[in-house]
Coordinates of C-alpha atoms and ligand atoms in Angstrom, one line a residue:
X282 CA -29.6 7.5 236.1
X283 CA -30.3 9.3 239.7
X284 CA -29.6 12.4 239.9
X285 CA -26.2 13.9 241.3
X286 CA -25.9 15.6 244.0
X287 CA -24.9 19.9 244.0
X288 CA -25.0 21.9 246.9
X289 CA -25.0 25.4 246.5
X290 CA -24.0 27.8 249.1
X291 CA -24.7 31.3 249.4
X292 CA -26.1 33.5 252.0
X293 CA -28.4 35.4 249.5
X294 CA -31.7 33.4 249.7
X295 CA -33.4 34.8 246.5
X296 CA -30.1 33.7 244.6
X297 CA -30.2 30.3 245.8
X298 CA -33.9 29.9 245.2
X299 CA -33.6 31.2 241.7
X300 CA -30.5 29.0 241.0
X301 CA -32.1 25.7 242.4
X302 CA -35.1 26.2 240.8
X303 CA -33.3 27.2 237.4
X304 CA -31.3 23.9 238.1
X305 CA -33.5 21.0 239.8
X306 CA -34.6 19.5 236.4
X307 CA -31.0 18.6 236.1
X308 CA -29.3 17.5 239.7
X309 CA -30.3 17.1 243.0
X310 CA -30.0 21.0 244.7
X311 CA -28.8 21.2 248.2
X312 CA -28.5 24.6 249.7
X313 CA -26.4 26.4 252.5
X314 CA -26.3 29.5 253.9
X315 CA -22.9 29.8 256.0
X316 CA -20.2 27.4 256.9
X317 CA -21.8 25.3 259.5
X318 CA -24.8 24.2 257.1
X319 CA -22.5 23.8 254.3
X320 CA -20.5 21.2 256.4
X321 CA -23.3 19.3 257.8
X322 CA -24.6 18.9 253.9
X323 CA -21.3 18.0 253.1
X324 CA -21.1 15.3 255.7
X325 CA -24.3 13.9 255.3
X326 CA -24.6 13.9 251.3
X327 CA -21.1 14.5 249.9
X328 CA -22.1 15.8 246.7
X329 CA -20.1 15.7 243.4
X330 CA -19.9 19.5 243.0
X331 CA -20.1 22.7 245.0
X332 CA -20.6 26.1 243.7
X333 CA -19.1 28.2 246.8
X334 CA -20.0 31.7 247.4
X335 CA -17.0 33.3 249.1
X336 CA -18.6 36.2 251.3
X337 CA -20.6 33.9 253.8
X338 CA -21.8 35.7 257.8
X339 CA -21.0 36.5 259.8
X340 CA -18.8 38.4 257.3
X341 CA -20.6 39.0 254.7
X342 CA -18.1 41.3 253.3
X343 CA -15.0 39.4 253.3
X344 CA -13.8 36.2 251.9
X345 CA -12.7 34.7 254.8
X346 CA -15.5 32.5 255.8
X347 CA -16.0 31.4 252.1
X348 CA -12.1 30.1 251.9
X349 CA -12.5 28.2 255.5
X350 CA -15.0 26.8 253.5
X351 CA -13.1 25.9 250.5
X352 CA -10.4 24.5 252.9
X353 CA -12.9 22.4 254.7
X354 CA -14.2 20.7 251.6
X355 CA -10.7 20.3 249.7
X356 CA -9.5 18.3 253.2
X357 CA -12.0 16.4 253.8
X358 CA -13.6 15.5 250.6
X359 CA -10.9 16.1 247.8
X360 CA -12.5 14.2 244.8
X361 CA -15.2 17.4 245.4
X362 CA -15.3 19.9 242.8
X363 CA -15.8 23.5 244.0
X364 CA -16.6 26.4 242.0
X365 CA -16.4 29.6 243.0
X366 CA -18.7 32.3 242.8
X367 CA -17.5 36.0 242.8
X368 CA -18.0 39.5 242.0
X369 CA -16.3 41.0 238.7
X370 CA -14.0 43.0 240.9
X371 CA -12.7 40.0 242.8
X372 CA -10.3 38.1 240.3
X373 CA -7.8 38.2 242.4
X374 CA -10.0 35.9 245.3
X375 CA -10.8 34.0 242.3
X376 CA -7.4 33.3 241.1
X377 CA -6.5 32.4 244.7
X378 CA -9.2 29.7 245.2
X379 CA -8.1 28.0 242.2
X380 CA -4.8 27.7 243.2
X381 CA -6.1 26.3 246.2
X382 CA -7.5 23.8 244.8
X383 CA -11.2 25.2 243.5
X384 CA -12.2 23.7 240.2
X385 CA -13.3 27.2 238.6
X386 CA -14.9 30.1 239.4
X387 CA -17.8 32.1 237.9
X388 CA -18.6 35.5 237.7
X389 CA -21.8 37.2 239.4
X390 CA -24.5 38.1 238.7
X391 CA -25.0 34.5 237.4
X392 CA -25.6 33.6 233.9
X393 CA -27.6 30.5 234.2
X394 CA -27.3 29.0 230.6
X395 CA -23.3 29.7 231.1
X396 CA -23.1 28.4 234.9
X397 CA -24.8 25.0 233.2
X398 CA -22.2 24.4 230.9
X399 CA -19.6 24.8 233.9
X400 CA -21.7 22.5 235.8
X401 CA -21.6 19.8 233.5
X402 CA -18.4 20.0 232.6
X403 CA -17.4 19.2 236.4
X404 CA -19.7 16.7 236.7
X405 CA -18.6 14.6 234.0
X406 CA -14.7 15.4 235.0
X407 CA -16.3 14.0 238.8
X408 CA -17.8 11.0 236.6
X409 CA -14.9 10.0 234.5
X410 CA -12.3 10.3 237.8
X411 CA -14.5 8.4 239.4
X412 CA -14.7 5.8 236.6
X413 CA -10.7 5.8 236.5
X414 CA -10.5 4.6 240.1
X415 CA -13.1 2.0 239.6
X416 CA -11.3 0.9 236.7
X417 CA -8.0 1.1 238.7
X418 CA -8.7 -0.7 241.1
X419 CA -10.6 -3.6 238.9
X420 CA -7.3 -3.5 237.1
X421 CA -5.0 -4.0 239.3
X422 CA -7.0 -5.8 242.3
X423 CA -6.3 -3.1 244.0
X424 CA -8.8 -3.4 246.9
X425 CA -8.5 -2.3 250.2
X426 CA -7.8 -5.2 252.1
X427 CA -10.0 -7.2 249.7
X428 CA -13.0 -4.6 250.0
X429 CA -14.2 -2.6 246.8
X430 CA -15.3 0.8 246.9
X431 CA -15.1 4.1 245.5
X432 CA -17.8 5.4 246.8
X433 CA -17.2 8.5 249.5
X434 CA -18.3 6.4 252.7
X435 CA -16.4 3.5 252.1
X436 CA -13.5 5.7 251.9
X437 CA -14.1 7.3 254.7
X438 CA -14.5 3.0 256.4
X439 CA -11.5 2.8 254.8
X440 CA -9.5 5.6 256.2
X441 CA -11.0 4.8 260.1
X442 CA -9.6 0.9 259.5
X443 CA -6.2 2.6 259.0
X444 CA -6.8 4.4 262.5
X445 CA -8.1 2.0 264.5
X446 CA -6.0 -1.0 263.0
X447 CA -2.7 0.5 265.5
X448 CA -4.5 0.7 268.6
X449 CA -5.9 -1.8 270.7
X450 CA -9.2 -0.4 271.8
X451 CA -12.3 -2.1 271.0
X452 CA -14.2 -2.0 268.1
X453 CA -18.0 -2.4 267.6
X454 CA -19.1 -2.7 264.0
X455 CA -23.0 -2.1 263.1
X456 CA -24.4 -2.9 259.8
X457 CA -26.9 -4.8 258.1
X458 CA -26.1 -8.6 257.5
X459 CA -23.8 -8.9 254.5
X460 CA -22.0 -5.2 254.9
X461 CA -18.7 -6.5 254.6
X462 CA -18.4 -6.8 258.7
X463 CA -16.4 -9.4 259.2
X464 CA -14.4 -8.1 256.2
X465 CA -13.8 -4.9 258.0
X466 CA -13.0 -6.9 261.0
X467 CA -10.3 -9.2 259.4
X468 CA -8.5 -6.0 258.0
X469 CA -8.0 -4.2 261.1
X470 CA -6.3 -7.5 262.1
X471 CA -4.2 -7.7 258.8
X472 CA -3.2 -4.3 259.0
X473 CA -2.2 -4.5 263.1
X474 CA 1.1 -5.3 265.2
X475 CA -1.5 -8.2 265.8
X476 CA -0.9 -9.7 262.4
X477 CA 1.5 -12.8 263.1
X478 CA -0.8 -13.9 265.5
X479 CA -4.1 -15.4 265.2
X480 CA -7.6 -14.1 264.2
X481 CA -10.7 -16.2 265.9
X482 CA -14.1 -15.9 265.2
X483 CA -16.9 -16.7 267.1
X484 CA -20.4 -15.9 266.0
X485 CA -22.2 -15.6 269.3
X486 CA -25.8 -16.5 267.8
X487 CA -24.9 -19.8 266.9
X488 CA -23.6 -21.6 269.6
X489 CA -26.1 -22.7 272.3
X490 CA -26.1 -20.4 275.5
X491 CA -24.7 -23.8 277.8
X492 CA -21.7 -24.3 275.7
X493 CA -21.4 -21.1 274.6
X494 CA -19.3 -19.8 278.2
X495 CA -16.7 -22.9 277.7
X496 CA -16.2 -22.4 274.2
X497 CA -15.4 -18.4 275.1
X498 CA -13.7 -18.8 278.3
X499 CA -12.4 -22.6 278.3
X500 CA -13.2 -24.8 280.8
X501 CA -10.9 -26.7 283.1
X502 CA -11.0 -31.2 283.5
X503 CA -14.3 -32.2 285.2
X504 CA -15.9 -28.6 285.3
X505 CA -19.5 -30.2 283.9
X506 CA -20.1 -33.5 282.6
X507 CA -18.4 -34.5 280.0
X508 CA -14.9 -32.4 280.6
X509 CA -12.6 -35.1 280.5
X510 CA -10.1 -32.5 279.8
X511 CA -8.8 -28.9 280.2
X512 CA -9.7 -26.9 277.1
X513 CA -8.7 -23.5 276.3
X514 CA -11.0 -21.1 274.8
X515 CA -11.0 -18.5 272.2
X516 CA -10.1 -15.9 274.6
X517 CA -7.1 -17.6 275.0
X518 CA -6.3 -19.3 271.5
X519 CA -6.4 -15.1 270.3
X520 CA -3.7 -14.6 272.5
X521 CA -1.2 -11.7 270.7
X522 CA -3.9 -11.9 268.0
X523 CA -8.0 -10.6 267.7
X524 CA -11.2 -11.7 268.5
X525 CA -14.0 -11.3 266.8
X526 CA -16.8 -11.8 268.3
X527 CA -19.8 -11.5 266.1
X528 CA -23.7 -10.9 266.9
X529 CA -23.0 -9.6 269.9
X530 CA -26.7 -8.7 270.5
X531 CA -27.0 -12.4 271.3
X532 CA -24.6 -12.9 273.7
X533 CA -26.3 -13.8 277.0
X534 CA -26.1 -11.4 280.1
X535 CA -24.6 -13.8 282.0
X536 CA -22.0 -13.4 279.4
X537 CA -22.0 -10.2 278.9
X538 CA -20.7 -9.6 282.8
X539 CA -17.7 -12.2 282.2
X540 CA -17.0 -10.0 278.7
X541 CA -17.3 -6.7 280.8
X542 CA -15.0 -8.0 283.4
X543 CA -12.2 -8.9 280.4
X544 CA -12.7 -5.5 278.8
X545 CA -11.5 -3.7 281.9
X546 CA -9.5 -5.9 283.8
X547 CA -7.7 -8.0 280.9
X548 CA -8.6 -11.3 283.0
X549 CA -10.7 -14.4 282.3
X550 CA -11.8 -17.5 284.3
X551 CA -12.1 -20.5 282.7
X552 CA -15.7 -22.6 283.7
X553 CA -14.7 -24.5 286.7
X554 CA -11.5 -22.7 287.6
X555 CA -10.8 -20.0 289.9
X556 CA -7.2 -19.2 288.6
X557 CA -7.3 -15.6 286.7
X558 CA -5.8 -16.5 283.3
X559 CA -4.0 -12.8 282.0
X560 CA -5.0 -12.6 278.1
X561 CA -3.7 -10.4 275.4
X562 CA -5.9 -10.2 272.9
X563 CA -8.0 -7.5 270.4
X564 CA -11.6 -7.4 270.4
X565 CA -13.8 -6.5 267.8
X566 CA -17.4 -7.4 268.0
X567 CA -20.3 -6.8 265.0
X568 CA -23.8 -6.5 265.3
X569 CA -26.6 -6.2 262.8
X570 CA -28.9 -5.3 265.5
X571 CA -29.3 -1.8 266.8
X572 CA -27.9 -2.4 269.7
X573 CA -29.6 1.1 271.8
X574 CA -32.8 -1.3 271.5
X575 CA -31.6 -4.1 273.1
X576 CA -30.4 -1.5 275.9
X577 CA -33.7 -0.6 276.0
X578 CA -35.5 -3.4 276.5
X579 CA -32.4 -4.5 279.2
X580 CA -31.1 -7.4 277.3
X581 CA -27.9 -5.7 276.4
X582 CA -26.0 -4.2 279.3
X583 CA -25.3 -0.6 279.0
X584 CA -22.1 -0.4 280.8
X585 CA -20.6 -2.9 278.2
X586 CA -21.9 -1.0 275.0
X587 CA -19.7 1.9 276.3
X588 CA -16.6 0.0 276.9
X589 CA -16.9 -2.2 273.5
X590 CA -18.0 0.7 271.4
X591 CA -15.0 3.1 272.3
X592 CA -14.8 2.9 268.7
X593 CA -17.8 2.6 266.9
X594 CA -17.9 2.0 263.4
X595 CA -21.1 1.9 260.7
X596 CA -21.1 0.1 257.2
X597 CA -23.1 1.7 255.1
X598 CA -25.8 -0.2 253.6
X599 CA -24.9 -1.5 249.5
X600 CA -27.7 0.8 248.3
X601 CA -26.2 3.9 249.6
X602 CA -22.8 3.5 248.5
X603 CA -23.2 5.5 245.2
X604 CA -21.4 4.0 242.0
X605 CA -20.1 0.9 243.8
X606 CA -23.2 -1.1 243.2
X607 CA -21.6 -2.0 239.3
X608 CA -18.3 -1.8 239.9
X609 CA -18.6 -4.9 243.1
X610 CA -21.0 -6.6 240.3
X611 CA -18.3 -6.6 237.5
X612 CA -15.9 -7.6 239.9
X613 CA -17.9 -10.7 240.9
X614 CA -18.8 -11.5 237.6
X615 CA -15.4 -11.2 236.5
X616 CA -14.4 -13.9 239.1
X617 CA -17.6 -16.3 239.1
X618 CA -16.8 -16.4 235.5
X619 CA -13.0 -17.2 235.6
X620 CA -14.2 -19.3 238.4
X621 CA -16.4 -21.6 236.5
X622 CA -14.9 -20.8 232.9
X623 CA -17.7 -19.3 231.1
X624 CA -17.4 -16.2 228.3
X625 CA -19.4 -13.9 229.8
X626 CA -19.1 -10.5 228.2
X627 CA -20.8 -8.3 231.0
X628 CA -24.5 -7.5 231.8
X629 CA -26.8 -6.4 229.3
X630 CA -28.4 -3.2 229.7
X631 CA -31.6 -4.3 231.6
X632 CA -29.4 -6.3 234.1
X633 CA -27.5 -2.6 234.6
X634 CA -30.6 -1.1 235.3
X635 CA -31.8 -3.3 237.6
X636 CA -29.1 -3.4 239.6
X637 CA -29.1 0.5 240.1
X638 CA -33.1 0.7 240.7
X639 CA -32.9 -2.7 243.5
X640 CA -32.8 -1.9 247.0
X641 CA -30.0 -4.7 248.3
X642 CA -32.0 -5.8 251.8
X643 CA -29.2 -8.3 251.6
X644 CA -26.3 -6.1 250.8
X645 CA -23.0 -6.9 248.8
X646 CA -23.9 -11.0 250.3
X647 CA -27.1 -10.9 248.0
X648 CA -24.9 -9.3 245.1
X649 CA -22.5 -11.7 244.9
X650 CA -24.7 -14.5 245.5
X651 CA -27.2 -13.5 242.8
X652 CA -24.0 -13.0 240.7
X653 CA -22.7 -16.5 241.3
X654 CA -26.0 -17.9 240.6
X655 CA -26.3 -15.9 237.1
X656 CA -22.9 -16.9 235.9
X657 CA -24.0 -20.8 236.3
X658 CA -27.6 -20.1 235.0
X659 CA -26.6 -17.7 231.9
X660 CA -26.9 -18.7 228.3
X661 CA -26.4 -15.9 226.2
X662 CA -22.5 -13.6 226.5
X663 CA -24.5 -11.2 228.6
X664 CA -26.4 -11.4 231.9
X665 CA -30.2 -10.5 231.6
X666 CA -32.3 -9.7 234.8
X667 CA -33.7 -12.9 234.6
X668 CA -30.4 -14.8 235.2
X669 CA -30.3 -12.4 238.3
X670 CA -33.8 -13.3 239.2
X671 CA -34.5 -9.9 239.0
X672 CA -37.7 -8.4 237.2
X673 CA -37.3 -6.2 234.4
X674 CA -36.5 -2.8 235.8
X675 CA -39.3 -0.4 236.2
X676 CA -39.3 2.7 234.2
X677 CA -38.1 5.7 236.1
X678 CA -39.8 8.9 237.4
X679 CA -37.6 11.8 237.7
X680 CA -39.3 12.5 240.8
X681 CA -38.3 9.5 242.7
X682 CA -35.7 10.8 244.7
X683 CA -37.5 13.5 245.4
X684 CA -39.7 14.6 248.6
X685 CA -43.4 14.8 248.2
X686 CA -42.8 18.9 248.5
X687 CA -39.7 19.2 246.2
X688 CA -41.6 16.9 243.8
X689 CA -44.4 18.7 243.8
X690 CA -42.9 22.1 243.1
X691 CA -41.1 20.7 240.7
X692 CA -43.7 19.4 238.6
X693 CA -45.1 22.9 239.3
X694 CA -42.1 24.0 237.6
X695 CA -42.3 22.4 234.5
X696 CA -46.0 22.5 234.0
X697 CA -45.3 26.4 234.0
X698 CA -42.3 26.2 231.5
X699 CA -44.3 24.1 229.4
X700 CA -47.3 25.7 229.0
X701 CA -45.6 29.5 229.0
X702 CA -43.6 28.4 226.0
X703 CA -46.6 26.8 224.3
X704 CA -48.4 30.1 224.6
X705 CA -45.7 31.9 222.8
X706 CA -45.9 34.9 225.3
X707 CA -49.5 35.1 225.7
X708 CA -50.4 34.7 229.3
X709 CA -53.6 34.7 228.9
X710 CA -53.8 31.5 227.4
X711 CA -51.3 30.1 230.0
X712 CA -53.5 30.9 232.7
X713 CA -56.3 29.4 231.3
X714 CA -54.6 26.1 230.1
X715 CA -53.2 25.7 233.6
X716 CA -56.4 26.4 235.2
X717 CA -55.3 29.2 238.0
X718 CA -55.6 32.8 238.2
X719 CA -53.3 35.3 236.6
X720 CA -51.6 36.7 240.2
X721 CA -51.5 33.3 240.9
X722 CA -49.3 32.7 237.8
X723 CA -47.2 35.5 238.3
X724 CA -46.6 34.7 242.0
X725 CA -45.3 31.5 240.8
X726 CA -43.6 32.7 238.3
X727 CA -41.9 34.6 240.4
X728 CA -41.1 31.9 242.6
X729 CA -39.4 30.1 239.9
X730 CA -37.4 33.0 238.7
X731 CA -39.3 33.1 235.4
X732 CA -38.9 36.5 233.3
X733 CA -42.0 38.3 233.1
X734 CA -41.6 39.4 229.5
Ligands
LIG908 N1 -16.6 -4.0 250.0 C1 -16.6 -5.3 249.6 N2 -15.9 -5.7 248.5 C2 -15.9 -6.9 248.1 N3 -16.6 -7.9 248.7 C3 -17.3 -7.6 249.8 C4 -17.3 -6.3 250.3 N4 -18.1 -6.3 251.4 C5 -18.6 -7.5 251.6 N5 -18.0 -8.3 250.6 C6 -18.3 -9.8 250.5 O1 -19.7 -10.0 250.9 C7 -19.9 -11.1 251.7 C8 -20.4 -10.7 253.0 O2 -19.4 -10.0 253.8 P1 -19.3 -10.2 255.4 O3 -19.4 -11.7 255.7 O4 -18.0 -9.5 255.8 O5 -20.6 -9.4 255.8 P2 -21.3 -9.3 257.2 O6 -21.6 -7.9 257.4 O7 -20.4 -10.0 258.2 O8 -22.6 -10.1 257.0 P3 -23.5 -10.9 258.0 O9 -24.2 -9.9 258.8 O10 -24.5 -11.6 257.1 O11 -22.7 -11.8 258.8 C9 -18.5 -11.8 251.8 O12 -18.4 -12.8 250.8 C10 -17.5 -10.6 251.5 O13 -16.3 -11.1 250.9
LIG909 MG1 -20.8 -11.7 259.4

C-alpha cells in the first residue's frame, strides 16, 4: 500500500522534526509552519489527516491563526480529518474546534505512542468513508455525469463543471489522452441551459487542413470544386447548443484567426461567402498538448489561448487520482462482464497490486480497454495480471515514494533504531556495528529524537 499522506503544522520546528521523524516509518509527513504553507500543502497534496497546532505567527500566543486554519481546511476539503494540538490549560479551544468540526484533539507535550493510536484511528475512519462513497456510488451508479471518482481532485473537476456548466465563456480542457476530456466536455453541455440543443464534436487533428475550414465554417454552392451545394458547418449545426472542438493544438493558424474572430465578435463566414452568419453557440476546446509550447514555438496564437482559456481546466492524470484507480477497475469489470455474460468474481490479489504499482501513460482509456480485453480473455472467476497483460507486480520498497534525501534519512532512521535496540543499551557496541563515531551517533540520535538513556 502507499503511504498516506499527514501534514503536521506547528510553528515549533524541533516539535515537527521530532514528530516526523517519530512518524515517517508509518505515513508520508508533510510539515507547515503558519497558515500560508499549511494551505499551499493542502492544495497541492490534500492529505487524509492534519494534526493542527492552534497558536501559529504571527500570533503565536493566540488561537486565532490556528482556527482560520481549521476553517480553511473544513471548507475546502471537508472529508479532512484535523486534530488538534493544545496545551493542558486550553480545553476550552479544544472543545471549540471540535464543535467546529475538528476530528479530536490531543494534549501537549505529545505522547508519541498515544498520538499513534489517534492517528490511526482517523486514518482508517478517512479509509472506510472513503470506501463508503466508492461503494455508493458503484451501488447506485451514482456517477457524476457518468464520471467516477472519489478521489479529492476529481471532486474538485467536479465541482468547477458545476460552475462553469451556467455560463457561456469558453472552456479549455488540458490532459493527457484518455483523461475523461471529452467526458468533462459533454457534462458541461448536459448540465447547461444548452442542453435541448445540440452537442458537436469535431476533433481538429483528424480532418485534413483543406477541408478542415468548410467542415468548421460551411461553405456556400460553388465556393471550390466540388460544392454543388450550400453546406452548413458545425459552427452553425451547434447553434443554441456546444462545440467541442478537440486537439486544438492542431488546428491550423489560418484557423486559428477565423476561431479568434468568432470568439470575440460571435460571427462566422462561410468559405466562399461574404455574408456574416450571427451563431449562438458554446465552445469548449481540449488539448493533450501543452499548449504554452506551441506558443512558443508560434504555432499556436497567443491572443487566442487567452480568449479560449478564460476558463482553464486540468484532468488529472489516472495515476494521481488516489483510490480511484480500483474503484473505475470494478466498475468496468462489473460492466464488461454483464456485457459479455461471464461470472467474474473480481481481480485476484496480484491483478490488485498491479493495478496500484502501474503508471496509466494511457489513463482511464488504457484501464478500461485492458479491462475489456481481460473479461474476454479470462478463465478462472478472478482476473490475474496476465489477463491484464500486466507483469506480476514488483515487490515494494517503502522508500519508493520517497525523495533521495527523505529516503536516505530514513533508512538512517531505522538502521539506528535497529541496531540501538540490538545493543540492549550499550552504545558502544552500536557505534561499532554501524561503523561511525560515538558524537556522530549522538548527533543523530539527536536528530531523530532518540532518548539518550
Ligand atoms: N472518470 C471517469 N469515469 C468513468 N469513465 C471514464 C472517466 N474518465 C474517462 N472515462 C472513460 O475513458 C474513456 C476516455 O475518455 P475520453 O474520451 O473522455 O478521454 P479524452 O481525454 O478525451 O481522451 P483522448 O485524449 O484520448 O481523446 C472513455 O471511454 C470514457 O468513458
Ligand atoms: Mg478525446
Amino acid at each position: 500500500m502507499k503511504k498516506q499522506k499527514l501534514l503536521i503544522v506547528d510553528d515549533d520546528e524541533d516539535l515537527r522534526t521530532q514528530m516526523k521523524w517519530a512518524l515517517v516509518q508509518d505515513y508520508k509527513v508533510l510539515l507547515a509552519e503558519d497558515r500560508p504553507s499549511a494551505a499551499a500543502v493542502m492544495r497541492k497534496e490534500k492529505p487524509a489527516v492534519v494534526t493542527l497546532d492552534l497558536g501559529l505567527p504571527p500570533l503565536p500566543a493566540g488561537v486565532e491563526e490556528g482556527f482560520a486554519v481549521l476553517d480553511e481546511i473544513l471548507n475546502e476539503y471537508g472529508q479532512t480529518k484535523v486534530i488538534i494540538i493544545t496545551g493542558r490549560g486550553e480545553k476550552e479551544n479544544a472543545l471549540r474546534a471540535v464543535e467546529k468540526g475538528a476530528y479530536d484533539f490531543f494534549y501537549k507535550p505529545i505522547q508519541i505512542d498515544e498520538l499513534k493510536v489517534v492517528l490511526r484511528r482517523a486514518f482508517q475512519l478517512s479509509q472506510l468513508e472513503r470506501e463508503q462513497r466508492a461503494l455508493q456510488q458503484r451501488l447506485s451508479g451514482d456517477t457524476f455525469e457518468g464520471m467516477l471518482g472519489t478521489c479529492g481532485k476529481m471532486q474538485e473537476v467536479f465541482s468547477v463543471i458545476r460552475k462553469v456548466a451556467t455560463t457561456d465563456a469558453p472552456v479549455l480542457i488540458m490532459g493527457e489522452s484518455g483523461t475523461g476530456k471529452e467526458l468533462v466536455a459533454r457534462a458541461m453541455h448536459r448540465l447547461s441551459v444548452r442542453q435541448e440543443n445540440p452537442f458537436i464534436v469535431i476533433n481538429c487533428g483528424a480532418i485534413p487542413e483543406n477541408l478542415l475550414e468548410s467542415e468548421l465554417f460551411g461553405h456556400e454552392k460553388g465556393a471550390f470544386t466540388g460544392a454543388h451545394i450550400q453546406r452548413k458547418g458545425r459552427f452553425e449545426m451547434a447553434e443554441g447548443g456546444t462545440l467541442f472542438l478537440d486537439e486544438i493544438g492542431e488546428l491550423p493558424t489560418l484557423l486559428q484567426v477565423k476561431l479568434l474572430r468568432f470568439l470575440q465578435e460571435r460571427v462566422i463566414e462561410r468559405v466562399g461567402g461574404r455574408e456574416q452568419i450571427k451563431v449562438d453557440t458554446r465552445v469548449v476546446a481540449a488539448t493533450n498538448r501543452d499548449l504554452k509550447d506551441a506558443m512558443k514555438e508560434g504555432s499556436f496564437r497567443e491572443d487566442l489561448y487567452f480568449r479560449l482559456g478564460v476558463i482553464l481546466m486540468s484532468l488529472p492524470p489516472l495515476r494521481e487520482r488516489e483510490g480511484d484507480v480500483i474503484l473505475l477497475a470494478k466498475a468496468f469489470l462489473e460492466r464488461y462482464a454483464d456485457e459479455n455474460r461471464k461470472k467474474i468474481k473480481g481481480f485476484n490479489h496480484q491483478a490488485i497490486e498491479a493495478i496500484e504499482q502501474y503508471a496509466w501513460p494511457g489513463n482511464v482509456r488504457e484501464l478500461e480497454n485492458r479491462i475489456k480485453r481481460a473479461v474476454i480473455m479470462a478463465e478462472g472467476v478472478k482476473i490475474t495480471p496476465a489477463d491484464l497483460e500486466m507483469g506480476a507486480p514488483r515487490p515494494k520498497s517503502r522508500y519508493e515514494n520517497m525523495g533521495l534525501k527523505e529516503a536516505r534519512e530514513a533508512l538512517e532512521n531505522e538502521l539506528l533504531a535497529k541496531a540501538i535496540a540490538r545493543s540492549g543499551g550499550n552504545l558502544s557496541r552500536a557505534v561499532t556495528e554501524l561503523g561511525i563515531s560515538r558524537p556522530t551517533l549522538y548527533d543523530l540520535m539527536e536528530k531523530f529524537g532518540m532518548p539518550k538513556e
